[in-house]
Amino acid sequence: MKNFSNYKDFSTKENLHFESKAVHGALGTEPITGAVSMPIFQSVTFRHPELGNSTGFDYSRLENPTRQELERTMAILEGGIKGFAFSSGQAANMSVYSLLNVGDHIIMSDDIYGGTHRIVNDVFGKYGIEHTSVDLADLDAVKAAIKPNTKMIFIETPTNPVMKVADIAELSKIAKSIGALTVVDNTFLTPYFQKPLSLGADIVTHSSTKYLGGHNDTISGIVVVKDNEEIVNKIKVHMKSHGSQLAPMDSWLLLRGIKTLHLRMERHNENAYKVAHWLRTQQKVKKVYYVGFEDHRDYAVTKKQTTGFGGMISFTVDSFETVKKILKNVDMVMFAESLGGTETLITYPTTQTHEDTPKHLKEELGITDCFLRLSVGIENVDDIIADLDRAINS
Ligand SMILES: *Cc1c(COP(=O)(O)O)cnc(C)c1O
């Protein structure tokens, strides 16, 4: 039998393009059988041949072959030394915040996923970890927010849901100059459009529930560490202790999703571009938040650090009555939380994804009762626009 054990390992694939890496992953084939689809290793534990001898797999909370293939694939795609696959995006972000110690201070995006506010306010706040929310596009405001105990800048870009863009390279420089870590939640653009580690960030996180999985069928999270072994070990201990690792079946679903990431992202990008421009022509639509508009405040930074705009749009309408009408009348487009899947979803952030964002921040950001968020799917764009047209205008 041909020996597959070293077959197309990590090192032979470095020269491949992103798309090929996404399809072929780290090992790609399973070493013993040559299976082209990495099997779901639904096993808790692994048999040892003798004392002091292990296959490298002992117990699935620590390492599992399917999860390991996913983690190595994500490390390759983001350009880091180590990936971790968690049971949710929340669990992934929790592991990163756990790197901080009592008395540390975080600077983070003022506009950010609501659950991240819950982490810093409800969970870490009580351990004496402070945070300051600032518009990270304003570098002077970031510098002014620095304290002697600032240990992390946590960036979401584009932000959820008002689509602000932060300059990852500039923020990483500021963080390095004060010995703080730069973390980027790369959920919205994925490494296909944005590679934070190559721009200077230390850690990338994902809610892989969204674009990486891409099919609205599994909840999961990813962390990739650029080059710091000490951080790798801390996150390893965190996962091992919290037991927040991703299950084999979900790891496989994610591996399958990632194989088409580039194709899906291209279509999300193309569709969202058309939908955003169409929305702007609608009388009942008051403001459209979309990073692909040339007159977007942060367009220059977007062009500098990303290769695509992604599939996310937010918009406001003329009244709460119109909001209710839209959410009731959409047909193919579904009124549901979440984003990044094949299906177009419309969300009401004020009471859904951003329920836990402090009220004053929501007001400042314009997340009002007339605010809607759209995750543009990969359906035919004419169908998406026709459905929105009917829901908004009939
Ligand atoms: C959804 C989301 C999260 C939380 O991820 P879950 O997988 O739902 O736990 C974190 N950050 C961003 C930007 C998100 O959109």
XYZ file of C-alpha atoms and ligand atoms in Angstrom:
409
model
C 0.000 0.000 0.000
C 1.210 3.474 -0.842
C 2.288 5.300 2.258
C 0.130 8.386 2.645
C 1.509 9.419 5.987
C 3.560 12.283 4.601
C 1.343 12.747 1.605
C 0.960 16.410 0.667
C 1.610 17.758 4.101
C 1.463 21.376 5.111
C 4.918 22.304 3.775
C 4.290 21.208 0.181
C 1.344 23.571 -0.156
C 2.844 26.884 0.778
C 3.116 28.006 -2.799
C -0.493 27.287 -3.676
C -2.991 30.087 -4.096
C -5.684 30.796 -1.500
C -8.403 28.924 -3.412
C -6.311 25.760 -3.680
C -5.384 25.931 -0.017
C -9.058 26.316 0.908
C -9.977 23.238 -1.109
C -7.058 21.045 -0.048
C -6.611 22.108 3.562
C -3.575 20.980 5.541
C -3.420 17.196 5.155
C -6.290 17.167 2.683
C -6.387 13.406 2.416
C -6.685 11.227 5.466
C -3.283 9.538 5.900
C -4.266 5.898 6.520
C -6.931 5.334 3.857
C -6.351 8.228 1.486
C -9.979 9.345 1.949
C -10.407 12.575 -0.031
C -12.923 13.986 2.429
C -11.358 14.121 5.879
C -13.439 11.640 7.919
C -15.347 12.595 11.049
C -13.260 10.994 13.796
C -16.121 10.484 16.181
C -13.955 9.000 18.906
C -13.451 10.228 22.440
C -10.154 8.493 23.004
C -7.271 6.901 21.120
C -5.601 3.581 21.823
C -1.941 3.551 22.807
C 0.337 0.767 21.558
C 2.393 0.783 24.761
C 3.400 2.977 27.650
C 5.064 6.172 26.498
C 3.897 5.732 22.906
C 1.014 7.677 21.338
C -0.254 8.430 17.828
C -0.300 12.080 18.889
C -3.962 11.760 19.757
C -4.925 10.945 23.350
C -8.319 12.405 24.188
C -10.547 14.466 21.883
C -10.882 17.452 24.181
C -7.147 17.969 23.638
C -6.686 16.902 20.004
C -9.003 15.274 17.493
C -7.914 14.470 13.910
C -10.898 16.164 12.238
C -10.620 19.259 14.404
C -6.851 19.322 13.913
C -7.277 19.347 10.131
C -9.657 22.315 10.481
C -7.308 24.147 12.857
C -4.327 23.630 10.556
C -6.356 24.690 7.537
C -7.381 27.933 9.244
C -3.786 28.586 10.347
C -2.737 28.231 6.701
C -5.511 30.492 5.382
C -4.922 33.256 7.946
C -1.138 32.892 7.902
C -0.490 31.966 11.550
C 1.376 29.228 13.392
C -1.622 27.732 15.189
C -5.393 27.610 14.816
C -7.991 26.678 17.416
C -11.550 25.580 16.685
C -14.075 26.476 19.371
C -17.715 25.592 19.968
C -18.791 29.153 19.046
C -17.496 32.579 18.115
C -18.240 33.630 21.667
C -16.045 30.823 23.026
C -13.272 31.877 20.625
C -13.413 35.503 21.773
C -13.632 34.409 25.428
C -10.321 32.563 25.034
C -8.661 35.723 23.732
C -9.994 37.953 26.521
C -8.789 35.313 28.981
C -5.221 36.235 28.020
C -5.696 39.370 30.140
C -4.988 39.695 33.832
C -6.795 41.471 36.631
C -6.302 45.213 36.263
C -5.629 45.162 32.512
C -7.340 47.543 30.114
C -8.751 46.915 26.626
C -9.399 49.417 23.853
C -12.118 48.173 21.542
C -14.352 49.256 18.672
C -17.325 51.303 19.855
C -19.432 49.517 17.266
C -18.991 45.785 17.843
C -20.981 42.553 17.984
C -23.379 42.737 20.977
C -22.077 39.515 22.509
C -18.606 41.016 22.737
C -20.036 43.777 24.937
C -21.482 41.024 27.117
C -18.017 39.445 27.451
C -16.290 42.644 28.542
C -19.114 44.027 30.678
C -20.772 41.034 32.310
C -17.939 38.505 32.407
C -14.575 40.263 32.599
C -15.803 43.495 34.139
C -16.272 41.733 37.445
C -12.655 40.517 37.374
C -11.460 44.098 37.267
C -10.606 44.197 33.573
C -11.460 47.625 32.174
C -12.309 48.657 28.666
C -12.766 51.801 26.636
C -14.959 51.833 23.513
C -13.713 54.168 20.790
C -14.180 54.737 17.092
C -11.025 52.915 15.997
C -10.944 54.826 12.710
C -9.964 57.871 14.778
C -6.315 57.145 15.607
C -6.013 60.231 17.822
C -8.957 59.033 19.884
C -7.270 55.638 20.189
C -4.020 57.239 21.397
C -5.965 59.357 23.864
C -7.645 56.236 25.262
C -4.332 54.520 26.070
C -3.671 53.924 29.760
C -0.568 52.535 31.462
C -2.416 49.215 31.812
C -3.674 48.933 28.197
C -2.849 45.394 27.089
C -5.083 44.798 24.082
C -6.675 46.567 21.146
C -9.656 44.536 20.003
C -10.739 45.418 16.474
C -13.818 44.476 14.564
C -13.560 45.673 10.973
C -15.863 46.274 9.227
C -17.875 46.798 12.389
C -21.180 45.137 13.154
C -23.616 46.678 12.320
C -22.695 50.251 11.237
C -19.815 49.203 8.962
C -16.991 51.394 10.183
C -13.536 50.400 9.012
C -10.384 50.520 11.145
C -6.824 50.645 9.842
C -5.356 47.367 11.078
C -1.726 48.236 10.203
C -1.831 51.609 11.982
C -3.590 50.209 15.061
C -1.102 47.322 15.234
C 1.757 49.838 15.246
C 0.174 51.760 18.115
C -0.423 48.519 20.045
C 3.172 47.340 19.537
C 4.549 50.667 20.714
C 2.870 50.162 24.100
C 3.402 46.389 24.332
C -0.284 45.557 23.798
C -1.772 42.800 21.658
C -3.760 43.502 18.504
C -6.723 41.202 17.990
C -8.982 41.312 14.931
C -12.414 39.722 14.717
C -12.300 38.833 11.017
C -15.825 37.388 10.819
C -17.197 39.816 8.207
C -14.519 39.543 5.522
C -12.726 36.229 6.209
C -9.110 35.688 5.104
C -10.323 35.598 1.512
C -10.791 39.382 1.582
C -8.712 40.472 4.589
C -5.592 39.038 6.253
C -5.082 40.846 9.577
C -1.976 38.866 10.588
C -0.105 40.051 7.518
C -1.112 43.627 8.429
C 0.490 43.340 11.860
C -2.186 41.842 14.122
C -1.187 39.175 16.655
C -4.413 37.181 16.774
C -7.417 36.690 14.502
C -10.779 35.451 15.724
C -13.917 34.367 13.891
C -17.456 33.475 14.420
C -17.081 30.691 11.842
C -20.822 30.224 12.293
C -20.985 32.907 9.627
C -19.003 32.941 6.319
C -16.447 30.206 7.048
C -19.132 27.584 7.706
C -21.342 29.514 5.361
C -24.465 27.355 5.312
C -26.320 28.356 8.485
C -25.939 24.828 9.799
C -23.407 24.947 12.617
C -22.199 27.259 15.387
C -18.427 27.495 15.786
C -15.493 29.822 16.370
C -11.861 30.113 15.305
C -8.742 31.665 16.779
C -5.471 31.882 14.844
C -2.239 33.031 16.493
C 0.387 34.643 14.290
C 3.734 33.678 15.810
C 3.718 33.818 19.602
C 4.193 30.379 21.223
C 3.389 31.710 24.665
C -0.042 32.849 23.482
C -0.561 29.511 21.747
C 0.112 27.685 24.998
C -2.190 29.944 26.998
C -5.063 29.420 24.578
C -4.387 25.685 24.554
C -4.683 25.601 28.350
C -7.819 27.755 28.175
C -9.528 25.393 25.713
C -8.435 22.323 27.641
C -9.747 23.795 30.895
C -12.984 25.284 29.604
C -13.747 22.333 27.342
C -14.911 24.758 24.670
C -13.468 22.821 21.712
C -15.450 22.157 18.543
C -16.950 18.673 18.053
C -15.704 16.418 15.197
C -18.953 16.564 13.209
C -19.035 20.370 13.314
C -15.335 20.509 12.449
C -16.110 18.481 9.342
C -19.022 20.746 8.375
C -16.679 23.697 8.629
C -13.981 21.991 6.556
C -16.599 21.337 3.914
C -17.791 24.932 4.022
C -14.261 26.307 3.686
C -13.706 24.397 0.421
C -16.122 26.819 -1.310
C -15.303 29.938 0.717
C -13.733 31.821 -2.203
C -16.664 31.102 -4.528
C -19.243 32.101 -1.960
C -17.384 35.265 -0.941
C -17.165 36.376 -4.566
C -20.915 35.966 -4.998
C -21.762 37.582 -1.630
C -19.557 40.489 -2.665
C -21.091 40.849 -6.113
C -24.683 40.555 -4.862
C -24.203 42.959 -1.949
C -22.677 45.563 -4.263
C -25.818 45.526 -6.410
C -28.250 45.409 -3.482
C -26.501 48.301 -1.695
C -26.628 50.510 -4.765
C -30.272 49.602 -5.359
C -31.208 50.339 -1.724
C -29.748 53.810 -2.103
C -32.268 54.627 -4.818
C -35.267 53.754 -2.663
C -37.329 56.587 -1.308
C -38.215 54.903 1.997
C -34.565 54.030 2.647
C -32.889 56.889 4.503
C -29.292 55.780 4.943
C -27.305 52.813 3.652
C -24.205 51.585 5.490
C -21.948 49.715 3.079
C -18.139 49.708 2.896
C -18.149 49.432 -0.895
C -19.535 52.938 -1.483
C -16.840 55.247 -2.811
C -18.170 57.991 -0.540
C -17.980 55.789 2.579
C -15.956 57.618 5.236
C -13.344 54.850 5.406
C -13.220 53.871 1.730
C -9.470 54.587 1.388
C -8.629 52.249 4.263
C -10.932 49.575 2.837
C -9.155 49.782 -0.514
C -5.770 49.646 1.189
C -6.308 46.590 3.388
C -8.995 44.431 1.792
C -9.605 42.819 -1.572
C -13.405 42.843 -1.325
C -16.322 44.506 0.438
C -18.110 41.408 1.699
C -21.818 40.733 1.856
C -23.024 42.916 4.723
C -25.230 46.005 4.461
C -27.167 47.949 7.057
C -29.817 50.553 6.337
C -32.383 52.760 7.972
C -35.903 53.382 6.754
C -38.345 56.236 7.205
C -40.337 54.793 10.101
C -40.806 51.942 12.540
C -44.002 51.114 10.615
C -41.893 50.462 7.511
C -39.564 48.236 9.555
C -42.496 46.140 10.737
C -43.885 45.938 7.226
C -40.574 44.803 5.740
C -39.957 42.149 8.366
C -43.458 40.773 7.895
C -43.534 40.936 4.103
C -40.154 39.495 3.110
C -40.615 36.129 1.470
C -37.446 34.532 0.038
C -35.373 36.843 2.225
C -35.749 35.629 5.796
C -36.163 37.645 8.981
C -33.656 35.886 11.227
C -30.556 36.522 13.315
C -27.093 35.642 12.044
C -25.230 36.334 8.815
C -22.747 34.962 6.333
C -24.752 31.998 5.051
C -25.968 31.090 1.597
C -29.427 32.485 2.404
C -30.176 36.215 2.521
C -31.170 37.174 6.073
C -32.554 40.421 7.394
C -31.966 41.237 11.057
C -33.248 43.820 13.512
C -30.083 44.589 15.547
C -31.768 46.894 18.094
C -33.417 43.954 19.869
C -31.595 40.969 18.318
C -27.810 40.874 17.794
C -27.164 44.127 19.671
C -29.627 43.811 22.531
C -26.714 43.929 24.994
C -24.953 46.908 23.463
C -25.194 49.758 26.000
C -28.084 52.122 25.193
C -25.923 55.258 24.937
C -23.663 53.551 22.375
C -26.627 52.412 20.292
C -27.914 55.984 20.259
C -24.507 57.410 19.324
C -24.067 54.866 16.546
C -27.548 55.338 15.131
C -28.792 51.814 15.873
C -32.359 53.019 16.221
C -35.747 51.371 15.858
C -35.583 52.165 12.123
C -32.306 50.274 11.633
C -32.050 46.991 9.702
C -29.121 44.738 8.790
C -28.944 42.621 5.701
C -26.690 39.621 5.109
C -26.827 39.263 1.357
C -26.801 35.600 0.330
C -25.723 33.856 -2.843
C -29.143 33.549 -4.470
C -29.850 35.260 -7.803
C -29.483 38.956 -7.045
C -32.558 39.920 -9.082
C -34.661 37.691 -6.843
C -33.188 39.292 -3.726
C -33.907 42.803 -5.012
C -37.409 41.866 -6.202
C -38.241 40.470 -2.777
C -36.909 43.546 -0.957
C -38.691 45.817 -3.414
C -42.010 44.152 -2.721
C -41.420 44.161 1.063
C -40.332 47.805 1.187
C -42.621 49.363 -1.380
C -45.871 47.430 -1.531
C -21.885 36.238 15.465
C -20.683 36.978 15.852
C -19.958 36.627 17.002
C -20.420 35.537 17.950
O -20.289 34.274 17.355
P -21.202 33.006 17.691
O -20.697 31.995 16.729
O -22.628 33.394 17.484
O -20.932 32.634 19.109
C -18.786 37.339 17.273
N -18.358 38.322 16.470
C -19.031 38.675 15.350
C -18.509 39.769 14.492
C -20.219 38.025 15.008
O -20.901 38.392 13.920
